[in-house]
Tab-separated table of C-alpha atoms in Angstrom:
chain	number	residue	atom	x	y	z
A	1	UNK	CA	103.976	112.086	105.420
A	2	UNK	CA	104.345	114.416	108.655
A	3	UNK	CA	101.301	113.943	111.032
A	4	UNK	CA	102.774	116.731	113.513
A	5	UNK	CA	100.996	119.527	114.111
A	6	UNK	CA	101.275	122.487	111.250
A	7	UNK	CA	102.708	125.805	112.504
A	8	UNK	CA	103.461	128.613	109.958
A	9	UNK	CA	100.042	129.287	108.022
A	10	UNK	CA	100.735	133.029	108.024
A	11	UNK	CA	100.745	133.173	104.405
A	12	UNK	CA	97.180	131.164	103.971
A	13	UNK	CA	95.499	133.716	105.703
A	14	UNK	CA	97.611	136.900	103.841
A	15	UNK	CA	96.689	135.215	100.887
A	16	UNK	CA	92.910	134.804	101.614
A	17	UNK	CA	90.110	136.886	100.735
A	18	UNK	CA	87.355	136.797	102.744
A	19	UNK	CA	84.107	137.725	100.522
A	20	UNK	CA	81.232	138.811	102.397
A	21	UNK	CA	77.568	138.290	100.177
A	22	UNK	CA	78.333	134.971	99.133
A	23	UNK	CA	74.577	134.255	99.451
A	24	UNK	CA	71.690	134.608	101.508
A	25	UNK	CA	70.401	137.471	103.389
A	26	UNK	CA	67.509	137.462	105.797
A	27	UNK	CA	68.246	138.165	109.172
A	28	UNK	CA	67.784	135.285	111.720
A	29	UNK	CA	68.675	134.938	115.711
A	30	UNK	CA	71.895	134.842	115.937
A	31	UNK	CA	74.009	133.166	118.435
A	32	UNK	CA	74.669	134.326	122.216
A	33	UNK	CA	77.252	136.957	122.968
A	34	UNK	CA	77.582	140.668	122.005
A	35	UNK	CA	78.542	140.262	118.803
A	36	UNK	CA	81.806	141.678	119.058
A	37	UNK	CA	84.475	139.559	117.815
A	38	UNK	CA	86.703	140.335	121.021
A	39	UNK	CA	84.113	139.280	122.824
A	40	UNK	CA	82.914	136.071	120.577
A	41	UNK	CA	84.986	133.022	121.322
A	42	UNK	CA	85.284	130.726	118.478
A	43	UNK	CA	86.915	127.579	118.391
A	44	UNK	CA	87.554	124.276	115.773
A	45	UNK	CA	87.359	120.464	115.825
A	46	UNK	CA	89.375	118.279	114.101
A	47	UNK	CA	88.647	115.164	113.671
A	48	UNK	CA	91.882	113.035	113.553
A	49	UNK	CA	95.147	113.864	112.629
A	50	UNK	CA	97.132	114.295	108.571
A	51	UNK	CA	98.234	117.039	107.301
A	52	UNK	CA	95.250	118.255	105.069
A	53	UNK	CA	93.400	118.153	108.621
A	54	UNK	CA	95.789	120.120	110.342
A	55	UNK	CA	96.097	123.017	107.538
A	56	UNK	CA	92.244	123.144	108.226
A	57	UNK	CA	92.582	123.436	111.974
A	58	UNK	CA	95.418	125.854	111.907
A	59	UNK	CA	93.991	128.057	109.175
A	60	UNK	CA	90.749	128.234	110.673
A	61	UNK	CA	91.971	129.713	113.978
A	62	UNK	CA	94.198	132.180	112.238
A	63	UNK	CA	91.765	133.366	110.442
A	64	UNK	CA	89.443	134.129	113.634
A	65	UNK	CA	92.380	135.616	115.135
A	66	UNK	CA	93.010	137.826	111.932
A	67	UNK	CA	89.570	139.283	112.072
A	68	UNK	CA	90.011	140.058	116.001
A	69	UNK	CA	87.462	137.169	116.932
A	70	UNK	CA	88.809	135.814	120.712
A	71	UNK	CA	89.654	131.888	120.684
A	72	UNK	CA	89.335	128.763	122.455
A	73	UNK	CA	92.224	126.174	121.610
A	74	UNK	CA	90.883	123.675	118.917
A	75	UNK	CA	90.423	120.168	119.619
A	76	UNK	CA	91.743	116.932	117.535
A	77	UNK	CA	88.906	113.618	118.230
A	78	UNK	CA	92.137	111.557	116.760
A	79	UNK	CA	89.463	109.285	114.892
A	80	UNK	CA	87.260	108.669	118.407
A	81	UNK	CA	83.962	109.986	117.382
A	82	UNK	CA	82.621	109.957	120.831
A	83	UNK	CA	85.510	111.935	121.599
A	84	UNK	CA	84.469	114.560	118.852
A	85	UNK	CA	81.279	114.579	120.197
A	86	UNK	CA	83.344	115.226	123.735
A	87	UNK	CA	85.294	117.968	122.306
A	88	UNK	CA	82.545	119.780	120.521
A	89	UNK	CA	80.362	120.222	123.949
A	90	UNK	CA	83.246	120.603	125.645
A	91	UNK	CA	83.973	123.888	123.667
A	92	UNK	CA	80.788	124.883	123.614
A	93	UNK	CA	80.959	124.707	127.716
A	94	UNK	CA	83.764	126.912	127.779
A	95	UNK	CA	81.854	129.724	126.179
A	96	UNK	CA	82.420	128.805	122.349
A	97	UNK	CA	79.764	131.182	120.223
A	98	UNK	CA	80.576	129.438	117.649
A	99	UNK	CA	82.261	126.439	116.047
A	100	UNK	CA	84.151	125.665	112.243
A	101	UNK	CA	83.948	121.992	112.098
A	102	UNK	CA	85.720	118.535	110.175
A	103	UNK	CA	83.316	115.607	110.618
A	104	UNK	CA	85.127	112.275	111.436
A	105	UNK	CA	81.874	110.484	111.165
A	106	UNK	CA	78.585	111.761	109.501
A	107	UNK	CA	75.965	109.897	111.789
A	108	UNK	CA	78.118	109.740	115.019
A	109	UNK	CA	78.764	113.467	115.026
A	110	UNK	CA	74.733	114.272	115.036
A	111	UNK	CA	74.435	114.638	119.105
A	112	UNK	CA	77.399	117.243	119.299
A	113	UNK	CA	74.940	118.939	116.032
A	114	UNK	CA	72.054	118.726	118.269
A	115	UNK	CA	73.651	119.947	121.387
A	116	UNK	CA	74.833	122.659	119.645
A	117	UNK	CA	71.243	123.894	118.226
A	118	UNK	CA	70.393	123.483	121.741
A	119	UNK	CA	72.893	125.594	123.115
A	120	UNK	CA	72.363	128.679	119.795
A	121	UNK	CA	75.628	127.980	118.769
A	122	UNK	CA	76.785	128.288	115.256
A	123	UNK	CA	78.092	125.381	113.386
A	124	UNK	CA	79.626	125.490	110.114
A	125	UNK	CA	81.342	121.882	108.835
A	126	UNK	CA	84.346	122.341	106.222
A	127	UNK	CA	85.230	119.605	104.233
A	128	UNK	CA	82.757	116.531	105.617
A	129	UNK	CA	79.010	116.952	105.927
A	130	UNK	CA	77.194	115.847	109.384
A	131	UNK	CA	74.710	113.316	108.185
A	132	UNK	CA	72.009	115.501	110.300
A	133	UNK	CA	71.490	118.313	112.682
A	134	UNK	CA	71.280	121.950	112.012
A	135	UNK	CA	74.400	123.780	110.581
A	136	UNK	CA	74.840	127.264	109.562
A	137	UNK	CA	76.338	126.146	106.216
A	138	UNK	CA	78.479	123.099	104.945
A	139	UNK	CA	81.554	123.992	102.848
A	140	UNK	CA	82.684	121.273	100.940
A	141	UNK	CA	83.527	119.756	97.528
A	142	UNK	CA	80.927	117.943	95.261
A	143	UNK	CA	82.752	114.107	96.225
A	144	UNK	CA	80.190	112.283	94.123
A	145	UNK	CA	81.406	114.557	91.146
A	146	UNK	CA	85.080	114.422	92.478
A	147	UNK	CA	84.609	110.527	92.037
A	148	UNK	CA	82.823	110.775	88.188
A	149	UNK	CA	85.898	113.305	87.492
A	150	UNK	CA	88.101	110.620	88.933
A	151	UNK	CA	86.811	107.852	86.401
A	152	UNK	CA	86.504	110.311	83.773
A	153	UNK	CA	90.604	110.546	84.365
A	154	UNK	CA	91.155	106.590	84.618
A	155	UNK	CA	88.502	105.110	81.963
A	156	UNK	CA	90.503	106.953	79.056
A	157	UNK	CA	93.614	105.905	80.262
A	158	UNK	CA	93.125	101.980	80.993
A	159	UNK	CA	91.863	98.941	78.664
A	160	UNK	CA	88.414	98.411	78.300
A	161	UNK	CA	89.229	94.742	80.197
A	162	UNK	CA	92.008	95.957	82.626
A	163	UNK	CA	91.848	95.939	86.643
A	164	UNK	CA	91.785	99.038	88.741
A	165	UNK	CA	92.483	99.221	92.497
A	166	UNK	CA	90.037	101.485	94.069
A	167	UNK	CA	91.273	102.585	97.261
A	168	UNK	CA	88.284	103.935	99.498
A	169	UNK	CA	87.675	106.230	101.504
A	170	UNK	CA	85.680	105.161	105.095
A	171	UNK	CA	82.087	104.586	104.650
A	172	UNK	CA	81.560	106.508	107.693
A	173	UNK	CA	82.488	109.778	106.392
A	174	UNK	CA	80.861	111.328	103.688
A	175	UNK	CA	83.706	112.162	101.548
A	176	UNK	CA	84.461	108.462	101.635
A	177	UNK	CA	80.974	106.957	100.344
A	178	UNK	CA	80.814	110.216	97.575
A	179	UNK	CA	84.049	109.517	96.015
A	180	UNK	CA	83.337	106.442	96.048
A	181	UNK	CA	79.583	106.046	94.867
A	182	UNK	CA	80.617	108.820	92.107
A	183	UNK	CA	83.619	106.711	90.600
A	184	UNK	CA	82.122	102.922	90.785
A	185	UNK	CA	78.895	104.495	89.515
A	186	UNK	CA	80.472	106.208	86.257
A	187	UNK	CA	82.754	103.310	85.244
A	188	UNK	CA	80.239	101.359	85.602
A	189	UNK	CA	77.836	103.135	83.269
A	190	UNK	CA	80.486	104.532	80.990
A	191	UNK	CA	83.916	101.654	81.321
A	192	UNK	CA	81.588	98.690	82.441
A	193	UNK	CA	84.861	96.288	81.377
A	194	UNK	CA	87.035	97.311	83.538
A	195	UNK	CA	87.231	95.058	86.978
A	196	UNK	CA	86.851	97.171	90.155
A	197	UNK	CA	89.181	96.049	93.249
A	198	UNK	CA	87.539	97.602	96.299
A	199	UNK	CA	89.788	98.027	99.037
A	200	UNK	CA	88.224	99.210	102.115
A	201	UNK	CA	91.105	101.682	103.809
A	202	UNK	CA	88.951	103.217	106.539
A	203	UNK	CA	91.727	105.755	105.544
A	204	UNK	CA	94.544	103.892	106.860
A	205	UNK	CA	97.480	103.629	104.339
A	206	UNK	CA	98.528	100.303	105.669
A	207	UNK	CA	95.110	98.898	104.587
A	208	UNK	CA	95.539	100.521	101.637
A	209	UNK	CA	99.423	99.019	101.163
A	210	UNK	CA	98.131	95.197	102.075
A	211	UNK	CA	94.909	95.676	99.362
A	212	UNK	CA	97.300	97.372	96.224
A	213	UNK	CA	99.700	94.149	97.291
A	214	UNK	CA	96.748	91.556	97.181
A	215	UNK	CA	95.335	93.543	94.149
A	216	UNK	CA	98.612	92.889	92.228
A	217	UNK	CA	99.415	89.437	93.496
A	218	UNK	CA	96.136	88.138	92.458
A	219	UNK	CA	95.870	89.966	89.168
A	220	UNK	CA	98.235	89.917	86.354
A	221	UNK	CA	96.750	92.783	84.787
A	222	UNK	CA	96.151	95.955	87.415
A	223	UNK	CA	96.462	98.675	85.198
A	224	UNK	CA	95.195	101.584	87.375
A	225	UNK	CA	94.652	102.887	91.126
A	226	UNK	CA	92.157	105.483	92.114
A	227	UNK	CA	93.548	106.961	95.283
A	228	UNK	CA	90.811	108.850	97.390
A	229	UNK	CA	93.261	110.683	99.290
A	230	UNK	CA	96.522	111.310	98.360
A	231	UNK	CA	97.295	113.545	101.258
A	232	UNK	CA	96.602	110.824	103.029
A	233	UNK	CA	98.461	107.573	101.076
A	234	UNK	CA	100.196	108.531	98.220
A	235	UNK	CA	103.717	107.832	100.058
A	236	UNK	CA	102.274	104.540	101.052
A	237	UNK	CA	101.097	103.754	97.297
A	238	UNK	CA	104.937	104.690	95.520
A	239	UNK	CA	106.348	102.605	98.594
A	240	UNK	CA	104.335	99.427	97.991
A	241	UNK	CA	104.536	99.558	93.924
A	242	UNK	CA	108.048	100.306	94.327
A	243	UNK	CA	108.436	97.221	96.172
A	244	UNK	CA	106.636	94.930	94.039
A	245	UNK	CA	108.528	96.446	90.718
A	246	UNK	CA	105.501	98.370	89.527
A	247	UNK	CA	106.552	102.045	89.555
A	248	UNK	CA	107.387	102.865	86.150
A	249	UNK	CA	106.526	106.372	85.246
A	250	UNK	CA	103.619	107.895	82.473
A	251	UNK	CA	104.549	106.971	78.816
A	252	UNK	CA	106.858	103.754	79.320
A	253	UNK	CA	105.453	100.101	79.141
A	254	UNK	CA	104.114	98.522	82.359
A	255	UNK	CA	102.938	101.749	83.708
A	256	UNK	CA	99.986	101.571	86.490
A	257	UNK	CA	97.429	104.557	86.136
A	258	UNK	CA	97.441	106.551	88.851
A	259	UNK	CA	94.411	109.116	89.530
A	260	UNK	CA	93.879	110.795	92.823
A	261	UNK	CA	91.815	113.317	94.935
A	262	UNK	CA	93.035	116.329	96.810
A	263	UNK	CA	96.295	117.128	94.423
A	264	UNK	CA	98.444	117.440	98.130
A	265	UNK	CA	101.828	119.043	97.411
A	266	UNK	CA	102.982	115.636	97.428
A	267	UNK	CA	100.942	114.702	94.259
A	268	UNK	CA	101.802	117.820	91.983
A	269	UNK	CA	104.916	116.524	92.563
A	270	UNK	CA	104.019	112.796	91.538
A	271	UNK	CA	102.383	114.830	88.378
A	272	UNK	CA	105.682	116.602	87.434
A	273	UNK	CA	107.319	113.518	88.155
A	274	UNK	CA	105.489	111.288	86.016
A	275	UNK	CA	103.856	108.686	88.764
A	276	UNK	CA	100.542	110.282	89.238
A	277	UNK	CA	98.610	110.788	85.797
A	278	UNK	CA	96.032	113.187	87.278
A	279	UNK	CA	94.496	114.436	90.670
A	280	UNK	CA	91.040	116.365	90.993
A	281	UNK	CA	92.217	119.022	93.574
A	282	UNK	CA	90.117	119.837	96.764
A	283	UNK	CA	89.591	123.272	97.189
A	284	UNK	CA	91.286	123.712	100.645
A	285	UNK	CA	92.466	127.172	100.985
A	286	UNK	CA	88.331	128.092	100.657
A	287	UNK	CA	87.130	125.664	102.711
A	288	UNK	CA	88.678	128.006	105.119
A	289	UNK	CA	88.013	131.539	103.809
A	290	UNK	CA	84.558	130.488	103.397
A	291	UNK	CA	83.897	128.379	106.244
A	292	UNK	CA	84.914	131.105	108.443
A	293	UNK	CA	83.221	133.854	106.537
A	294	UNK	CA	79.803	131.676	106.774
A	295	UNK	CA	79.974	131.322	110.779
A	296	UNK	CA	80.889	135.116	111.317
A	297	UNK	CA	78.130	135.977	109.551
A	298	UNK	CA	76.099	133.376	110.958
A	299	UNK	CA	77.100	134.370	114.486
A	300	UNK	CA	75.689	137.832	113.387
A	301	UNK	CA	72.212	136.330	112.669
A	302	UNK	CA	72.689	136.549	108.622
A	303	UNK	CA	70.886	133.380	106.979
A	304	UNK	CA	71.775	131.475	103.763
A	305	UNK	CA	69.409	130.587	101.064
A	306	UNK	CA	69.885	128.132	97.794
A	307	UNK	CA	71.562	130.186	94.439
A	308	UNK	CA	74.681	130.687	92.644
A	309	UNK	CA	77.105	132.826	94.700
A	310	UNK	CA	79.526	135.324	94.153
A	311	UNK	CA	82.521	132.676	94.131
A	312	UNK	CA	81.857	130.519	91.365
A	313	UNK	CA	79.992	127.740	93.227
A	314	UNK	CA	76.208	127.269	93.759
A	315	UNK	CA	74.602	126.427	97.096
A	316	UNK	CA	72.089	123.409	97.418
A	317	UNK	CA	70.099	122.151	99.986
A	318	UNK	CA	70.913	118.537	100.782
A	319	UNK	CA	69.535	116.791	103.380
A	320	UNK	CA	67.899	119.420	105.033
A	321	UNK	CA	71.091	121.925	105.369
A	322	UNK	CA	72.531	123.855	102.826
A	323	UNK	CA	75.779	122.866	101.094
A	324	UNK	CA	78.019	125.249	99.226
A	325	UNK	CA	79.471	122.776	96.985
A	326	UNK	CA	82.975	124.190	95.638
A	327	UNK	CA	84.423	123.897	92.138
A	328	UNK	CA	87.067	121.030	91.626
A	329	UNK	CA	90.122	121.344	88.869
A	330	UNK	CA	91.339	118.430	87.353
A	331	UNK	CA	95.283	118.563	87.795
A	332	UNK	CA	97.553	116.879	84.934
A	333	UNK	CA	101.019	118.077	83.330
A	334	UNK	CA	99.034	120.471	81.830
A	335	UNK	CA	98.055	122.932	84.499
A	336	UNK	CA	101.027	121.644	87.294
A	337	UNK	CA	101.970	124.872	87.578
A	338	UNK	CA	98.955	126.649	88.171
A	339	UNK	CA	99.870	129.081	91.241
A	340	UNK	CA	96.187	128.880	92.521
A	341	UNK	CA	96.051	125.616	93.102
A	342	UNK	CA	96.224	124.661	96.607
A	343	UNK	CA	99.109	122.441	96.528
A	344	UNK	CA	101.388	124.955	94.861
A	345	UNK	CA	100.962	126.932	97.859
A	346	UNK	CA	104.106	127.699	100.041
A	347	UNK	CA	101.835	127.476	103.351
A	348	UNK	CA	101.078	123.698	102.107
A	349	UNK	CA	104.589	123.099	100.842
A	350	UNK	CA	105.597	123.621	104.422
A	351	UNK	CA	102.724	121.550	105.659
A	352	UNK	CA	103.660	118.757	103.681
A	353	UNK	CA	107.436	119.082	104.234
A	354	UNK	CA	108.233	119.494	100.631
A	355	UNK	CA	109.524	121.458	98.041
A	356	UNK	CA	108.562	121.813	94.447
């Protein structure tokens, strides 16, 4: 997995379509500055560094810079929260008008929120939702569904009594406690046989490598992983079952169930390939458009409200901001292919360093 920083997103925003009247429409105070994009420097914080991260960084400041908006360089915390916190009033001191955001963690990032509201600047978090704090709009998947879809994928495919490796996401992070209060949750209610191994990754695929190895020297019958991230550990998972003589693909005997989130170019791969039996893919390419369509308009003093929109997704309010929660495919031999899925996309081929 490259952890460099991405270069070449031309074709993300080419490819993007940025749909004013998503929702909302009462006029509000919008934030400092004229108004004109040349003269409205926006700017994005990244959390820590993996590819999927990066492609959100990078496409978010092309896209400013494709509708003539000014920038400020973007900042990467590199998992230090106080450092995001750092880098978010930091850019705001600069002259920032307004700010597309990743969270690294939900209650840690609240100060840079507040500082923010303070300041009448604009937030809009992609991805991750701040655990408070006022924000224009979050964009982001439904992870507690993401997780049900998940189980949905791995109770079919296991034995009612079998073992399956849950590797989770960091509690600290929302994504992390969604996927996985959705997928513990639904098996469960609907699979309550099969044995749950938790291992806690704080998103670190060595973590994850030492827990699949305990998982499978302890048990003699793991017959599935649920991978929160495979942007961020599928390499690490084929490594370590490789190693232990576990990687036998779909269909032949002693098979272990793979079922991911994200569907990285690395996993459609794994699909075609036979390792990964499904993936319930992120929406990543509108995290962007929409992120950045949000905070223009919010910058213009345009305000949200609760409703279907125009996109196919419905916006809620959720602890006390409002959430645009994204539809999520479920990705299986069946739909590979699909050339709308993120991962099939040439801009995240090259992220990822592969080829289909």
């Amino acid at each position: 997995m490259r952890t460099s920083p991405i270069t070449g997103l031309a074709l993300l925003g080419a490819g993007a379509l940025l749909l004013a009247g998503c929702a909302g429409g009462a006029s509000g105070d919008a934030g400092s500055g004229s108004g004109e994009p040349a003269d409205t420097p926006l700017s994005y914080s990244q959390p820590h560094t993996d590819p999927f991260q990066n492609a959100e960084n990078v496409g978010s400041m092309e896209r400013f810079a494709e509708l003539g908006y000014a920038t400020i360089p973007a900042t990467n915390a590199d998992r230090d929260a106080a450092q995001q916190i750092t880098d978010i009033q930091t850019l705001i001191n600069k002259g920032a008008k307004g700010l597309v955001i990743s969270v690294g963690d939900a209650d840690a990032i609240v100060p840079a929120i507040e500082y923010a509201n303070d300041s009448s600047v604009p937030i809009v978090a992609i991805d991750e939702a701040p655990a408070s704090g006022k924000i224009a709009m979050i964009v982001r998947a439904d992870n507690v569904q993401m997780g049900e879809l998940a189980c949905e994928e791995m109770g079919k495919r296991v034995a009612a009594d079998a073992v399956v490796v849950t590797l989770d996401g960091d509690p600290v992070t929302s994504n992390g406690r969604d996927r996985t209060n959705g997928f513990n949750d639904c098996m469960a209610s609907k699979y309550p046989g099969v044995k749950l191994v938790n291992v806690a990754t704080e998103w670190d695929p060595a973590k994850a490598a030492s827990g699949i190895e305990t998982a499978l020297n302890q048990y003699g019958n793991v017959a599935g992983i649920y991978n929160q991230s495979d942007a961020t550990f599928f390499p690490t998972i084929l490594d370590t079952l490789k190693s232990a003589g576990k990687l036998v693909p779909a269909g032949q005997t002693g098979h272990i169930v793979q079922v991911s989130v994200d569907a990285s170019p690395m996993a459609m791969n794994a699909i075609r390939d036979g390792w990964l039996d499904a993936a319930v893919a992120q929406p990543m390419t509108d995290y962007i458009d929409y992120g950045v369509d949000y905070l223009t308009r919010a910058i213009k003093g345009e305000s949200f409200q609760p409703g279907a929109t125009d996109h196919g997704s419905t916006i809620e309010e959720r602890n006390g901001n409002l959430v645009d929660l994204l539809p999520t495919p479920v990705v299986t031999k069946d739909n590979v292919e699909d050339p709308e899925l993120w991962g099939n996309k040439q801009f995240a081929l090259d992220a990822f360093g592969v080829s289909k």
